[in-house]
CSV table of C-alpha atoms in Angstrom, one decimal:
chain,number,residue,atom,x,y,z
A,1,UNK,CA,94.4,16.6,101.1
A,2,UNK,CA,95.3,14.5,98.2
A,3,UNK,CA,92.3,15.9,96.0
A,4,UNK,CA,91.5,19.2,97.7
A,5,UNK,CA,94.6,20.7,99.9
A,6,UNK,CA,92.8,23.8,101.1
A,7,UNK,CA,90.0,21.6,101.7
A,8,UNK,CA,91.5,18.7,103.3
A,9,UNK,CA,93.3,20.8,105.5
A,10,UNK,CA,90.3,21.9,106.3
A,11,UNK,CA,88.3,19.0,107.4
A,12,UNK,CA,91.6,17.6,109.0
A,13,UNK,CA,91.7,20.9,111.0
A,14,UNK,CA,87.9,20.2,112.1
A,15,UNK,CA,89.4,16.7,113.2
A,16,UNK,CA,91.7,18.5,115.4
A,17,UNK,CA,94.6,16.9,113.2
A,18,UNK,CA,96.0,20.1,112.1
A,19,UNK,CA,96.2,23.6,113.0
A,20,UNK,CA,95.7,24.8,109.4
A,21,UNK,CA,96.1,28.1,110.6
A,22,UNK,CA,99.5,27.7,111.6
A,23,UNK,CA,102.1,27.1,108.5
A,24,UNK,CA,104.5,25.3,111.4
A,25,UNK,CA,101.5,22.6,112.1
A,26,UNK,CA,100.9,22.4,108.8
A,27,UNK,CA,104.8,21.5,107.5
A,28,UNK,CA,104.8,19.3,110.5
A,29,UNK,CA,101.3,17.3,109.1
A,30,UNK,CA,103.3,16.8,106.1
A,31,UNK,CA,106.2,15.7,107.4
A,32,UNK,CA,104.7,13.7,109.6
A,33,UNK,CA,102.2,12.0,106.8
A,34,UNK,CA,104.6,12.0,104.1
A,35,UNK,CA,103.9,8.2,103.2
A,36,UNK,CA,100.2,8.6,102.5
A,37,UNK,CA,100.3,11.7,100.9
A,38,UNK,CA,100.4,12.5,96.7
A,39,UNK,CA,104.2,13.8,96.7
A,40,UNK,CA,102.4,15.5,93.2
A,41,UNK,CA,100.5,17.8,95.4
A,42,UNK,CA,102.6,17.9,98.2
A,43,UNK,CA,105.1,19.7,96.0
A,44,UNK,CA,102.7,21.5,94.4
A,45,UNK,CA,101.0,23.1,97.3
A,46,UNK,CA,104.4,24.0,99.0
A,47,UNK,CA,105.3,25.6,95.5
A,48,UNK,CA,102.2,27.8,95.4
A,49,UNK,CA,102.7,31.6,95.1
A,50,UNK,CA,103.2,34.3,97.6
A,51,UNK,CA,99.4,35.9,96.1
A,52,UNK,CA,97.9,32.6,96.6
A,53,UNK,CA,96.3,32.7,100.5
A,54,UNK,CA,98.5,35.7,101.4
A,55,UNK,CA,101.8,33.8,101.2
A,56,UNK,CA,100.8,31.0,103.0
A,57,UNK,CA,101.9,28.1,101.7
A,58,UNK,CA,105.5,29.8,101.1
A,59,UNK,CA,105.2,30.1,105.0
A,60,UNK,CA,104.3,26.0,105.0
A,61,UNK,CA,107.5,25.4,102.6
A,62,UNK,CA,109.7,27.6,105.3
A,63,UNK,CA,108.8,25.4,108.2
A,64,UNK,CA,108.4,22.6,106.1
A,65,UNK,CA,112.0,23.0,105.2
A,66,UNK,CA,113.2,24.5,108.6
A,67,UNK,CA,112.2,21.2,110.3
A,68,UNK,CA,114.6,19.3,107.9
A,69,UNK,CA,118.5,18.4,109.2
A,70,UNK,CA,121.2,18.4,106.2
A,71,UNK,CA,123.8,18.7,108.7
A,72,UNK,CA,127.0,17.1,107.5
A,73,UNK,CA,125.5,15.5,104.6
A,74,UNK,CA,127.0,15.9,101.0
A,75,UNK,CA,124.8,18.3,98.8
A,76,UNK,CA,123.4,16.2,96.9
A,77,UNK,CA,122.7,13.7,99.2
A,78,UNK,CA,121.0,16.6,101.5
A,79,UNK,CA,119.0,17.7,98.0
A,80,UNK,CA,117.4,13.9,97.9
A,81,UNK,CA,116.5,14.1,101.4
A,82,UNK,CA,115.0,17.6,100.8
A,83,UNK,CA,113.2,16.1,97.5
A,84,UNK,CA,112.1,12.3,99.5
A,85,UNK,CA,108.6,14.1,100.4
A,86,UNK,CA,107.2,16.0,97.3
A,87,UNK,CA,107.7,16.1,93.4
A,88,UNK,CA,108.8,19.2,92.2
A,89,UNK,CA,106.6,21.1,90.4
A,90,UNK,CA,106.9,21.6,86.6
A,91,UNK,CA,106.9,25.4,86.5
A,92,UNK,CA,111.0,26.9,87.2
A,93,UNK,CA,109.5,29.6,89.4
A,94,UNK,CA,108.3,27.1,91.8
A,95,UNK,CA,111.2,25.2,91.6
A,96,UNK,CA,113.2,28.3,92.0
A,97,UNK,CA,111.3,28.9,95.2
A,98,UNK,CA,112.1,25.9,96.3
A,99,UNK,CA,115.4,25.3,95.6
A,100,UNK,CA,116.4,28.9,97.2
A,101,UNK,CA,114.8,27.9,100.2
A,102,UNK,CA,117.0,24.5,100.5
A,103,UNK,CA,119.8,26.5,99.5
A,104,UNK,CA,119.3,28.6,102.6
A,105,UNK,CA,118.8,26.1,105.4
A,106,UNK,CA,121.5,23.4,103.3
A,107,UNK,CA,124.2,26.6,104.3
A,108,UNK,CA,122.9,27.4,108.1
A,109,UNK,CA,123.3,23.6,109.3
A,110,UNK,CA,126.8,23.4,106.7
A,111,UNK,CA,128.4,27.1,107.3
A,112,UNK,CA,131.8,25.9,105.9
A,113,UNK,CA,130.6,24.1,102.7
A,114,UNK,CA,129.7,27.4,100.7
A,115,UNK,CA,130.6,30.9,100.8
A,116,UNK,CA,126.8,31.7,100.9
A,117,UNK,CA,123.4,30.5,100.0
A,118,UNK,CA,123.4,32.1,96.6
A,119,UNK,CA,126.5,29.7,95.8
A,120,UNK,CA,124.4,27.0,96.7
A,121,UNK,CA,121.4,27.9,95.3
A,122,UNK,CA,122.7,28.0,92.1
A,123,UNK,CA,124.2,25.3,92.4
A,124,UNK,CA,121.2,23.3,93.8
A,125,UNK,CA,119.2,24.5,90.4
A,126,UNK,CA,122.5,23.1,88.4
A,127,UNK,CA,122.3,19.5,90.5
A,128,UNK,CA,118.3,19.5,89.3
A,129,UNK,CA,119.2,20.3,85.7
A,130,UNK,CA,122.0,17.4,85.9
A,131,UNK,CA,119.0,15.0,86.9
A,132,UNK,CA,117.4,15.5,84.5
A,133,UNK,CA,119.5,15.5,81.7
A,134,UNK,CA,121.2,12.4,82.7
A,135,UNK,CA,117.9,10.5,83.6
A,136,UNK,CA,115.4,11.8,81.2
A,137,UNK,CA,114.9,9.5,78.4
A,138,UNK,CA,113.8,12.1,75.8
A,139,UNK,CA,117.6,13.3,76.2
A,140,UNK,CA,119.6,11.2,73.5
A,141,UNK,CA,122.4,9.7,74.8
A,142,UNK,CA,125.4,11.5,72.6
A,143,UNK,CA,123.7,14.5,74.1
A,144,UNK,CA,123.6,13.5,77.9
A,145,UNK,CA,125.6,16.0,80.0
A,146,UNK,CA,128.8,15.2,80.4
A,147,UNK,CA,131.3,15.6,84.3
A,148,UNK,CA,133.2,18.6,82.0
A,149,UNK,CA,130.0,19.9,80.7
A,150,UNK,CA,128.9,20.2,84.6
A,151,UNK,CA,131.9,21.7,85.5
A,152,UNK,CA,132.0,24.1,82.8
A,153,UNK,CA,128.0,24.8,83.7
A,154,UNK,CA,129.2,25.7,87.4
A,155,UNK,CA,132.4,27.7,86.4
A,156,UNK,CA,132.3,30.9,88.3
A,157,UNK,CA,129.7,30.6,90.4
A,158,UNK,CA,131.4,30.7,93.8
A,159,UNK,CA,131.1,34.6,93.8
A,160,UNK,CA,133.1,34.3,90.3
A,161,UNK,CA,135.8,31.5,91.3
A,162,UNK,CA,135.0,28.0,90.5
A,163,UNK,CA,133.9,25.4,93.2
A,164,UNK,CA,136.2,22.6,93.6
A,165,UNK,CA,136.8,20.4,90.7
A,166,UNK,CA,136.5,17.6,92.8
A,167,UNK,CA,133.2,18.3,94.7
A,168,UNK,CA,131.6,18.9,91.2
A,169,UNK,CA,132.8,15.3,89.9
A,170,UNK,CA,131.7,13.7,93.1
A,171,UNK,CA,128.5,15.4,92.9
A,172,UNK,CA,128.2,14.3,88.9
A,173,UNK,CA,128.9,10.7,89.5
A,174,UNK,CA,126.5,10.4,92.5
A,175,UNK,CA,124.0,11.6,90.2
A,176,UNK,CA,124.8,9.8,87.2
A,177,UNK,CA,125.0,6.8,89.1
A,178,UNK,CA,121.8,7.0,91.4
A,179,UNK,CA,119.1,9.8,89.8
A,180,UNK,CA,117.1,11.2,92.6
A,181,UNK,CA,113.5,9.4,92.8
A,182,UNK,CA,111.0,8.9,94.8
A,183,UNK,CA,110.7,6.0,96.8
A,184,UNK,CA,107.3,5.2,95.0
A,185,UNK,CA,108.8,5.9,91.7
């Protein structure tokens, strides 16, 4: 899997390992094998296109995500479970992808937190931008985001009210205090 995904899932499905048929056997093969697996490739098979194998790796990244429980967690601490078993991709479609779906299941296990998964999603996209601003080391220092910049970044998007002041600060210093890695990182 780690070299070949389409082809490992292949021989593992001669091995009767995995179903790889079956997006729901798949998500659950890479749940379940999470620690041997290239998070690289993980992420960037669950972030392949809707063209690529008639849609079915965006099937995979549905049950892959489906299978995962947020409930009561803060957002951001839900977003580093979401992100413990794959590495985004590089390309913002895929990430896009991703983060809508997170977005979705974050809000069906937490109805009370957002007033819809949009809200979230954007948000989710915002919390990823944050990451990497604060933790990248090509960003110069005096130009690292800043709590107001993130709250200014987020104004209006809770269907064009602003989320809590608070929540957003909480969010920021969790982030700027711990960046989201992987444990191998």
């Amino acid at each position: 899997f780690n070299m070949k995904p389409k082809h490992g899932l292949k021989t593992l499905h001669g091995k009767g390992h995995v179903d790889e048929t079956d997006p729901k056997s798949v998500a659950a093969f890479l749940h379940a094998h999470a620690a041997a697996l290239d998070k690289t490739v993980v992420g960037d098979y669950l972030g392949k296109e809707e063209a690529y194998q008639d849609g079915f790796c965006v099937k995979v990244l549905h049950e892959y995500v489906d299978a995962m429980d947020f409930t009561g967690l803060e957002f951001d601490v839900a977003i580093r479970h979401f992100l413990s078993g794959f590495r985004l991709p590089g390309e913002a479609q895929k990430i896009d992808r991703m983060m809508e779906k997170y977005a979705e299941r974050y809000c069906a296990l937490n109805k009370a937190v957002f007033p819809s998964a949009d809200v979230a999603f954007v948000l989710a996209f915002s919390v990823i931008m944050l990451q990497t601003d604060l933790h990248n080391p090509a960003v110069k220092e005096e130009k690292k985001m800043t709590k107001e910049g993130f709250r200014r970044n987020n104004r209006g998007i809770c269907n064009g009210a602003d989320l809590d002041g608070a929540f957003l600060d909480e969010i920021f210093d969790r982030i700027k205090l711990a960046p989201i890695t992987l444990a191998e990182d």
